């Protein structure tokens, strides 16, 4: 099932160079299963033609309140009432000023004013030159529109079409899609703070070599994103991976297991849920050489001695807050076979209320996975799906556990831990 299946959006374009990004945004929305009605101001049509937007949305574009296509000649009423949300992207400084004043002398602002505000949310993606963005009049207008019930999305920073650099760029289409997902996601984790570890660790042998594993971090990043979308505050401690940080998530980059432990210890007191998805190296070289170990031609191979890494999850799970039920701990197990037996044993060994099993070789680096959720009562399968969908399902599962036992002593095995 596509993420936006069944959702109908009015995508409004006001005048700005960022209109070119709205074409891509429209394409992404349609690809994600949404239907989109494009409404453009006269200024927007200076930047991109309705032909492009019609082709991408599969619907004729509206630009005038005098459009006779609607039998009752009221496009502002008809279009606004059938929408699940109205997204103005780009929202120019002028358009924000018009919204702030409740102006209604062209279709797009008229439609925003006429929408049933309690059931049709209005989202704005500002786009303008950096001086225009920081101008008190613009800030005042966006603050007013937000106070009137609209959701003002952030702006990007960087090079602008005018040649200047700073704040005010419209968010990229993929970022806007993330914002929309977050907006529509059920807010099941409001008030919770998730601490998530993700990715592999890298254990140095010398300054240019080390030991790592094939974990891509995708599952942990998807969980961080889904938790954030569900309304939680999220801290993500990430091993060395090349993945973009989910919007709104605080990320701490680490390399080794010891660094990961340190980052976790610094953040765990504020957390209410700890999800350990990281594939932490079990051992590290006992002594990392300060200089590159050289091959001297003698044929002699260096002997590497290892020491065991700290078990981050086991430590956190044994902390007083976890034992008192104030910190809900979720572990992961990547196994190659006998998933249920190994993961069940691991749950008891690590003393966590919930352990999520998956088949390591089948999931590392992939975009999809299948999960097995194991708790004191038994187990439940989350069948094969994208990591995005599985992360949403896992977050929903964690949320229902938190609702069922808010900050209560937790049951790991047969006995209750207090
Ligand atoms: O023992 P094993 O590595 O299979 O356990 C996997 C679970 O324990 C995962 O949740 C992983 O993030 C966590 N773990 C950890 N620190 C370690 C080893 C594993 O937090 N040193």
Short mmCIF file of C-alpha atoms and ligand atoms in Angstrom, two decimals:
data_model
loop_
_atom_site.label_atom_id
_atom_site.label_comp_id
_atom_site.label_asym_id
_atom_site.label_seq_id
_atom_site.Cartn_x
_atom_site.Cartn_y
_atom_site.Cartn_z
CA UNK A 1 0.00 0.00 0.00
CA UNK A 2 1.36 3.40 -0.98
CA UNK A 3 2.06 5.84 1.82
CA UNK A 4 -0.34 8.57 0.63
CA UNK A 5 -3.01 6.27 -0.82
CA UNK A 6 -6.43 7.86 -0.50
CA UNK A 7 -5.08 11.31 0.38
CA UNK A 8 -6.19 14.25 -1.71
CA UNK A 9 -4.16 17.43 -1.57
CA UNK A 10 -4.56 20.87 -3.01
CA UNK A 11 -1.05 21.87 -4.02
CA UNK A 12 -0.97 25.64 -4.36
CA UNK A 13 1.86 27.46 -6.09
CA UNK A 14 2.50 31.15 -5.51
CA UNK A 15 5.16 33.10 -7.40
CA UNK A 16 8.78 32.14 -6.89
CA UNK A 17 11.70 30.44 -8.61
CA UNK A 18 11.08 27.46 -6.30
CA UNK A 19 8.05 26.62 -8.48
CA UNK A 20 10.37 24.33 -10.43
CA UNK A 21 10.69 22.18 -7.31
CA UNK A 22 6.91 21.93 -7.07
CA UNK A 23 6.87 19.93 -10.29
CA UNK A 24 9.02 17.27 -8.62
CA UNK A 25 6.97 17.50 -5.43
CA UNK A 26 3.82 16.86 -7.45
CA UNK A 27 5.43 13.85 -9.08
CA UNK A 28 6.46 12.43 -5.70
CA UNK A 29 2.98 12.93 -4.28
CA UNK A 30 1.35 11.10 -7.16
CA UNK A 31 3.96 8.35 -6.95
CA UNK A 32 3.18 7.97 -3.24
CA UNK A 33 -0.49 7.36 -4.07
CA UNK A 34 -1.97 10.82 -3.42
CA UNK A 35 -4.17 12.74 -5.78
CA UNK A 36 -3.33 16.39 -6.19
CA UNK A 37 -5.29 19.37 -7.44
CA UNK A 38 -2.93 22.09 -8.56
CA UNK A 39 -3.93 25.72 -8.04
CA UNK A 40 -1.57 28.42 -9.31
CA UNK A 41 -1.47 32.17 -8.84
CA UNK A 42 -0.84 34.40 -11.82
CA UNK A 43 2.69 35.01 -10.51
CA UNK A 44 3.37 31.25 -10.27
CA UNK A 45 2.49 30.92 -13.96
CA UNK A 46 5.41 33.26 -14.73
CA UNK A 47 7.76 30.61 -13.34
CA UNK A 48 6.28 27.30 -14.51
CA UNK A 49 3.45 26.54 -16.88
CA UNK A 50 0.17 24.91 -15.92
CA UNK A 51 0.87 22.43 -18.74
CA UNK A 52 3.71 20.87 -16.77
CA UNK A 53 1.67 20.72 -13.59
CA UNK A 54 -1.36 19.29 -15.43
CA UNK A 55 0.76 16.57 -16.97
CA UNK A 56 2.30 15.62 -13.64
CA UNK A 57 -0.90 15.76 -11.59
CA UNK A 58 -3.16 14.28 -14.25
CA UNK A 59 -5.72 17.03 -13.64
CA UNK A 60 -6.36 20.38 -15.23
CA UNK A 61 -4.94 23.25 -13.22
CA UNK A 62 -7.04 25.98 -11.61
CA UNK A 63 -5.86 29.58 -11.66
CA UNK A 64 -8.92 31.78 -11.50
CA UNK A 65 -11.92 32.11 -9.25
CA UNK A 66 -13.93 32.87 -12.37
CA UNK A 67 -13.24 29.41 -13.80
CA UNK A 68 -16.49 28.21 -15.35
CA UNK A 69 -15.58 24.51 -15.17
CA UNK A 70 -17.30 24.18 -11.83
CA UNK A 71 -21.08 23.90 -12.34
CA UNK A 72 -21.77 26.19 -9.37
CA UNK A 73 -18.85 28.46 -10.39
CA UNK A 74 -17.37 28.18 -6.90
CA UNK A 75 -13.97 26.50 -7.23
CA UNK A 76 -12.88 28.04 -3.91
CA UNK A 77 -15.60 26.08 -2.10
CA UNK A 78 -15.48 22.86 -4.09
CA UNK A 79 -11.70 22.46 -4.21
CA UNK A 80 -11.12 23.27 -0.56
CA UNK A 81 -13.79 20.92 0.74
CA UNK A 82 -12.56 17.81 -1.03
CA UNK A 83 -8.96 18.22 0.20
CA UNK A 84 -7.34 16.38 3.13
CA UNK A 85 -4.85 19.26 3.29
CA UNK A 86 -3.78 22.33 1.38
CA UNK A 87 -0.05 22.74 0.84
CA UNK A 88 1.25 26.03 -0.52
CA UNK A 89 4.67 25.36 -2.03
CA UNK A 90 6.23 27.75 -2.71
CA UNK A 91 4.63 30.23 -0.34
CA UNK A 92 6.03 33.64 -1.32
CA UNK A 93 6.42 36.61 1.03
CA UNK A 94 3.56 38.30 -0.79
CA UNK A 95 1.31 35.28 -0.44
CA UNK A 96 2.00 35.08 3.31
CA UNK A 97 1.10 38.77 3.57
CA UNK A 98 -2.13 38.09 1.72
CA UNK A 99 -3.00 35.18 4.02
CA UNK A 100 -2.19 37.24 7.10
CA UNK A 101 -4.66 39.86 5.93
CA UNK A 102 -7.33 37.39 4.87
CA UNK A 103 -7.23 38.70 1.31
CA UNK A 104 -9.38 36.86 -1.22
CA UNK A 105 -9.10 38.61 -4.57
CA UNK A 106 -7.59 35.63 -6.40
CA UNK A 107 -8.38 31.91 -6.25
CA UNK A 108 -5.54 30.55 -4.09
CA UNK A 109 -5.87 32.97 -1.16
CA UNK A 110 -9.67 32.84 -1.49
CA UNK A 111 -9.54 29.06 -1.28
CA UNK A 112 -7.33 29.18 1.84
CA UNK A 113 -9.72 31.64 3.48
CA UNK A 114 -12.76 29.59 2.53
CA UNK A 115 -11.42 26.24 3.74
CA UNK A 116 -13.11 24.60 6.73
CA UNK A 117 -10.07 25.17 8.99
CA UNK A 118 -10.99 22.53 11.58
CA UNK A 119 -10.88 19.73 9.03
CA UNK A 120 -8.65 20.96 6.18
CA UNK A 121 -5.18 21.84 7.47
CA UNK A 122 -3.11 24.46 5.68
CA UNK A 123 0.66 23.92 5.34
CA UNK A 124 3.02 26.56 4.02
CA UNK A 125 6.48 26.01 2.53
CA UNK A 126 8.06 29.47 2.45
CA UNK A 127 10.47 30.36 -0.36
CA UNK A 128 12.18 33.71 -0.84
CA UNK A 129 15.38 35.70 -0.76
CA UNK A 130 17.13 35.69 2.63
CA UNK A 131 16.55 39.42 3.26
CA UNK A 132 12.88 39.03 2.48
CA UNK A 133 12.72 36.02 4.82
CA UNK A 134 14.26 37.79 7.84
CA UNK A 135 12.35 41.03 7.25
CA UNK A 136 10.16 41.77 10.27
CA UNK A 137 7.11 42.17 8.04
CA UNK A 138 7.56 38.62 6.64
CA UNK A 139 8.25 37.11 10.06
CA UNK A 140 5.22 38.96 11.45
CA UNK A 141 3.01 37.67 8.63
CA UNK A 142 4.09 34.05 9.02
CA UNK A 143 3.66 34.30 12.80
CA UNK A 144 0.15 35.66 12.26
CA UNK A 145 -0.75 32.93 9.79
CA UNK A 146 0.59 30.29 12.20
CA UNK A 147 -1.50 31.82 14.97
CA UNK A 148 -4.49 31.59 12.66
CA UNK A 149 -3.96 27.83 12.44
CA UNK A 150 -1.60 27.21 9.52
CA UNK A 151 1.50 25.04 9.84
CA UNK A 152 4.56 26.93 8.67
CA UNK A 153 7.23 24.49 7.53
CA UNK A 154 10.89 25.42 7.82
CA UNK A 155 13.12 26.84 5.13
CA UNK A 156 16.37 25.55 3.75
CA UNK A 157 19.71 27.31 3.85
CA UNK A 158 22.15 27.70 1.01
CA UNK A 159 22.64 29.29 -2.37
CA UNK A 160 19.69 31.23 -3.64
CA UNK A 161 18.60 31.92 -7.21
CA UNK A 162 19.54 35.60 -6.72
CA UNK A 163 23.15 34.59 -6.06
CA UNK A 164 23.04 35.29 -2.33
CA UNK A 165 23.47 32.63 0.33
CA UNK A 166 21.37 32.19 3.44
CA UNK A 167 17.98 31.13 4.81
CA UNK A 168 14.84 31.20 2.73
CA UNK A 169 15.17 28.43 0.14
CA UNK A 170 12.13 26.23 -0.16
CA UNK A 171 12.66 22.78 1.36
CA UNK A 172 13.54 20.14 -1.20
CA UNK A 173 10.66 18.01 -2.55
CA UNK A 174 11.84 14.94 -0.60
CA UNK A 175 12.00 17.01 2.59
CA UNK A 176 8.49 18.30 1.97
CA UNK A 177 7.31 14.71 1.53
CA UNK A 178 8.86 13.90 4.92
CA UNK A 179 7.08 16.89 6.45
CA UNK A 180 3.78 15.72 4.99
CA UNK A 181 4.30 12.15 6.25
CA UNK A 182 5.03 13.54 9.69
CA UNK A 183 1.99 15.76 9.54
CA UNK A 184 -0.37 12.89 8.70
CA UNK A 185 1.23 10.34 11.08
CA UNK A 186 -0.79 9.44 14.18
CA UNK A 187 0.85 11.16 17.15
CA UNK A 188 1.22 8.07 19.33
CA UNK A 189 4.51 8.97 21.01
CA UNK A 190 3.93 12.54 22.11
CA UNK A 191 5.78 13.16 25.37
CA UNK A 192 8.20 10.24 24.79
CA UNK A 193 11.92 10.59 24.13
CA UNK A 194 13.47 7.79 22.06
CA UNK A 195 17.16 7.08 22.07
CA UNK A 196 18.07 4.93 19.07
CA UNK A 197 21.42 3.38 18.14
CA UNK A 198 21.97 2.52 14.49
CA UNK A 199 24.52 1.29 11.99
CA UNK A 200 27.75 -0.60 12.48
CA UNK A 201 30.68 0.38 14.68
CA UNK A 202 34.22 0.76 13.42
CA UNK A 203 37.00 -0.58 15.61
CA UNK A 204 40.37 0.83 14.64
CA UNK A 205 43.38 -1.42 14.07
CA UNK A 206 45.60 1.48 13.07
CA UNK A 207 44.90 4.98 11.63
CA UNK A 208 43.87 3.58 8.24
CA UNK A 209 42.38 0.18 9.02
CA UNK A 210 39.64 -1.20 11.18
CA UNK A 211 36.99 -3.82 11.74
CA UNK A 212 33.39 -3.14 10.89
CA UNK A 213 30.35 -4.99 9.57
CA UNK A 214 27.71 -4.79 6.84
CA UNK A 215 25.00 -3.00 8.84
CA UNK A 216 23.64 -0.10 6.74
CA UNK A 217 21.81 1.70 9.55
CA UNK A 218 18.62 1.81 7.46
CA UNK A 219 16.41 0.07 10.03
CA UNK A 220 17.54 2.30 12.90
CA UNK A 221 17.20 5.45 10.82
CA UNK A 222 13.70 4.37 9.74
CA UNK A 223 12.75 3.82 13.40
CA UNK A 224 14.12 7.24 14.35
CA UNK A 225 12.11 8.84 11.55
CA UNK A 226 8.89 6.99 12.39
CA UNK A 227 9.23 7.85 16.09
CA UNK A 228 9.78 11.51 15.27
CA UNK A 229 6.74 11.48 13.01
CA UNK A 230 4.74 9.92 15.83
CA UNK A 231 5.54 12.97 17.93
CA UNK A 232 8.49 11.72 20.01
CA UNK A 233 11.68 13.60 20.64
CA UNK A 234 14.42 11.45 19.08
CA UNK A 235 18.16 11.17 19.61
CA UNK A 236 19.94 8.95 17.11
CA UNK A 237 23.41 7.66 17.90
CA UNK A 238 24.78 6.59 14.53
CA UNK A 239 27.82 4.56 13.65
CA UNK A 240 29.63 5.33 10.37
CA UNK A 241 26.87 5.31 7.71
CA UNK A 242 26.08 7.57 4.77
CA UNK A 243 22.43 8.21 5.47
CA UNK A 244 20.70 11.58 5.74
CA UNK A 245 19.45 12.51 9.20
CA UNK A 246 15.66 12.23 9.42
CA UNK A 247 14.09 15.67 9.83
CA UNK A 248 13.73 16.83 13.41
CA UNK A 249 16.01 14.10 14.79
CA UNK A 250 19.08 14.92 16.89
CA UNK A 251 22.00 12.89 15.57
CA UNK A 252 25.26 12.02 17.31
CA UNK A 253 27.87 10.42 15.07
CA UNK A 254 30.25 7.88 16.57
CA UNK A 255 32.77 5.37 15.28
CA UNK A 256 33.57 2.77 17.92
CA UNK A 257 31.49 0.80 20.42
CA UNK A 258 33.11 2.70 23.27
CA UNK A 259 32.14 6.03 21.68
CA UNK A 260 28.63 4.70 21.13
CA UNK A 261 28.40 3.72 24.80
CA UNK A 262 29.59 7.18 25.84
CA UNK A 263 27.05 8.93 23.59
CA UNK A 264 24.27 6.68 24.88
CA UNK A 265 25.24 7.30 28.50
CA UNK A 266 25.16 11.04 27.88
CA UNK A 267 21.66 10.95 26.44
CA UNK A 268 19.94 8.08 28.20
CA UNK A 269 18.81 9.97 31.30
CA UNK A 270 16.45 12.07 29.20
CA UNK A 271 15.08 9.06 27.30
CA UNK A 272 11.92 7.08 28.01
CA UNK A 273 12.58 4.43 25.33
CA UNK A 274 15.89 2.93 24.22
CA UNK A 275 15.98 1.09 20.90
CA UNK A 276 19.29 -0.65 20.18
CA UNK A 277 19.37 -1.41 16.47
CA UNK A 278 23.11 -0.88 16.06
CA UNK A 279 25.26 -3.83 15.04
CA UNK A 280 27.92 -3.21 17.66
CA UNK A 281 31.21 -5.03 17.19
CA UNK A 282 31.59 -7.69 19.86
CA UNK A 283 35.36 -7.24 20.04
CA UNK A 284 37.91 -4.55 19.28
CA UNK A 285 41.67 -4.79 18.79
CA UNK A 286 43.25 -4.70 22.23
CA UNK A 287 45.67 -2.04 21.08
CA UNK A 288 45.04 0.26 18.13
CA UNK A 289 48.42 1.13 16.66
CA UNK A 290 49.05 4.89 16.49
CA UNK A 291 50.92 4.44 13.23
CA UNK A 292 50.05 2.44 10.17
CA UNK A 293 51.22 -1.15 10.60
CA UNK A 294 53.68 -1.65 7.75
CA UNK A 295 54.30 -4.72 5.67
CA UNK A 296 58.07 -5.19 5.90
CA UNK A 297 58.49 -7.84 3.22
CA UNK A 298 59.49 -10.56 5.68
CA UNK A 299 56.17 -12.38 5.21
CA UNK A 300 55.42 -12.02 8.90
CA UNK A 301 51.76 -11.26 9.66
CA UNK A 302 50.78 -9.04 12.57
CA UNK A 303 49.12 -10.79 15.48
CA UNK A 304 45.95 -9.05 16.55
CA UNK A 305 44.70 -9.51 20.09
CA UNK A 306 41.09 -8.60 20.88
CA UNK A 307 39.19 -7.42 23.92
CA UNK A 308 35.43 -7.57 24.39
CA UNK A 309 33.39 -4.43 23.80
CA UNK A 310 30.89 -3.23 26.39
CA UNK A 311 27.36 -4.49 25.77
CA UNK A 312 25.52 -1.19 25.52
CA UNK A 313 22.02 -2.64 25.52
CA UNK A 314 22.65 -4.97 28.45
CA UNK A 315 24.10 -2.10 30.48
CA UNK A 316 21.22 0.24 29.74
CA UNK A 317 18.67 -2.51 30.40
CA UNK A 318 20.18 -3.06 33.85
CA UNK A 319 20.17 0.62 34.80
CA UNK A 320 17.93 1.63 37.71
CA UNK A 321 15.55 3.58 35.46
CA UNK A 322 15.09 0.64 33.11
CA UNK A 323 14.54 -1.70 36.03
CA UNK A 324 12.01 0.71 37.52
CA UNK A 325 10.08 0.73 34.22
CA UNK A 326 10.92 4.37 33.45
CA UNK A 327 12.98 3.41 30.41
CA UNK A 328 11.52 0.86 28.00
CA UNK A 329 14.33 -1.08 26.29
CA UNK A 330 14.08 -2.72 22.89
CA UNK A 331 16.86 -4.92 21.57
CA UNK A 332 17.52 -6.30 18.10
CA UNK A 333 18.95 -9.64 17.12
CA UNK A 334 20.38 -10.32 13.69
CA UNK A 335 20.63 -14.07 13.31
CA UNK A 336 21.46 -16.32 10.40
CA UNK A 337 19.24 -19.26 11.47
CA UNK A 338 16.88 -20.51 14.22
CA UNK A 339 15.67 -16.95 14.67
CA UNK A 340 13.00 -17.62 17.28
CA UNK A 341 15.19 -19.75 19.55
CA UNK A 342 18.23 -17.49 19.37
CA UNK A 343 16.26 -14.26 19.72
CA UNK A 344 14.25 -15.62 22.65
CA UNK A 345 17.46 -16.60 24.43
CA UNK A 346 18.95 -13.19 23.66
CA UNK A 347 15.95 -11.38 25.12
CA UNK A 348 16.38 -13.18 28.42
CA UNK A 349 20.15 -12.76 28.42
CA UNK A 350 19.92 -9.04 27.77
CA UNK A 351 16.99 -8.63 30.16
CA UNK A 352 14.86 -6.57 27.80
CA UNK A 353 11.05 -6.63 27.66
CA UNK A 354 10.99 -6.58 23.84
CA UNK A 355 13.45 -8.10 21.42
CA UNK A 356 13.14 -7.75 17.65
CA UNK A 357 14.63 -10.57 15.61
CA UNK A 358 15.58 -10.49 11.97
CA UNK A 359 17.70 -12.52 9.59
CA UNK A 360 20.97 -10.61 9.33
CA UNK A 361 22.22 -11.64 5.89
CA UNK A 362 18.75 -10.99 4.42
CA UNK A 363 18.41 -7.49 5.84
CA UNK A 364 21.87 -5.87 5.93
CA UNK A 365 21.91 -3.09 3.35
CA UNK A 366 18.40 -3.87 2.07
CA UNK A 367 15.41 -1.53 1.96
CA UNK A 368 13.05 -4.19 3.21
CA UNK A 369 12.99 -6.74 5.98
CA UNK A 370 10.75 -8.95 8.11
CA UNK A 371 10.67 -8.76 11.90
CA UNK A 372 9.83 -11.10 14.74
CA UNK A 373 8.71 -9.37 17.93
CA UNK A 374 9.43 -11.39 21.07
CA UNK A 375 8.25 -10.51 24.57
CA UNK A 376 7.44 -12.36 27.80
CA UNK A 377 4.08 -13.50 26.39
CA UNK A 378 5.34 -14.96 23.13
CA UNK A 379 6.11 -13.75 19.66
CA UNK A 380 4.46 -11.94 16.73
CA UNK A 381 5.60 -11.60 13.14
CA UNK A 382 5.75 -8.37 11.20
CA UNK A 383 5.80 -9.82 7.70
CA UNK A 384 8.06 -8.78 4.87
CA UNK A 385 7.72 -5.06 4.05
CA UNK A 386 9.83 -1.98 3.52
CA UNK A 387 11.91 -0.89 6.51
CA UNK A 388 9.86 2.31 6.48
CA UNK A 389 6.60 0.40 6.97
CA UNK A 390 8.13 -1.99 9.52
CA UNK A 391 9.50 0.96 11.49
CA UNK A 392 6.01 2.51 11.57
CA UNK A 393 4.54 -0.80 12.76
CA UNK A 394 7.23 -1.23 15.41
CA UNK A 395 6.70 2.33 16.65
CA UNK A 396 2.94 1.65 16.87
CA UNK A 397 3.68 -1.55 18.81
CA UNK A 398 6.01 0.26 21.23
CA UNK A 399 3.41 3.02 21.68
CA UNK A 400 0.71 0.50 22.60
CA UNK A 401 3.06 -1.16 25.12
CA UNK A 402 3.77 2.23 26.70
CA UNK A 403 0.04 2.96 26.88
CA UNK A 404 -0.63 -0.44 28.44
CA UNK A 405 2.06 -0.11 31.11
CA UNK A 406 3.06 3.52 31.61
CA UNK A 407 6.24 3.62 33.71
CA UNK A 408 5.38 0.36 35.47
CA UNK A 409 7.81 -2.30 36.72
CA UNK A 410 8.58 -4.46 33.72
CA UNK A 411 8.29 -8.19 33.25
CA UNK A 412 11.23 -9.84 31.55
CA UNK A 413 10.93 -13.51 32.37
CA UNK A 414 8.57 -15.07 34.81
CA UNK A 415 9.53 -12.62 37.53
CA UNK A 416 8.71 -8.93 37.78
CA UNK A 417 11.75 -6.65 38.02
CA UNK A 418 11.49 -3.73 40.41
O1 LIG B 1 24.65 -9.89 21.38
P1 LIG B 1 24.17 -9.33 20.12
O2 LIG B 1 25.15 -8.42 19.44
O3 LIG B 1 23.61 -10.31 19.13
O4 LIG B 1 22.91 -8.44 20.56
C1 LIG B 1 22.22 -7.60 19.70
C2 LIG B 1 21.54 -6.49 20.45
O5 LIG B 1 22.40 -5.94 21.45
C3 LIG B 1 21.26 -5.33 19.53
O6 LIG B 1 20.13 -4.66 20.06
C4 LIG B 1 22.51 -4.49 19.66
O7 LIG B 1 22.29 -3.14 19.33
C5 LIG B 1 22.85 -4.65 21.12
N1 LIG B 1 24.30 -4.62 21.42
C6 LIG B 1 24.82 -3.56 22.13
N2 LIG B 1 26.16 -3.55 22.45
C7 LIG B 1 26.96 -4.56 22.09
C8 LIG B 1 26.45 -5.64 21.36
C9 LIG B 1 25.09 -5.62 21.02
O8 LIG B 1 24.08 -2.64 22.46
N3 LIG B 1 28.23 -4.52 22.41
#
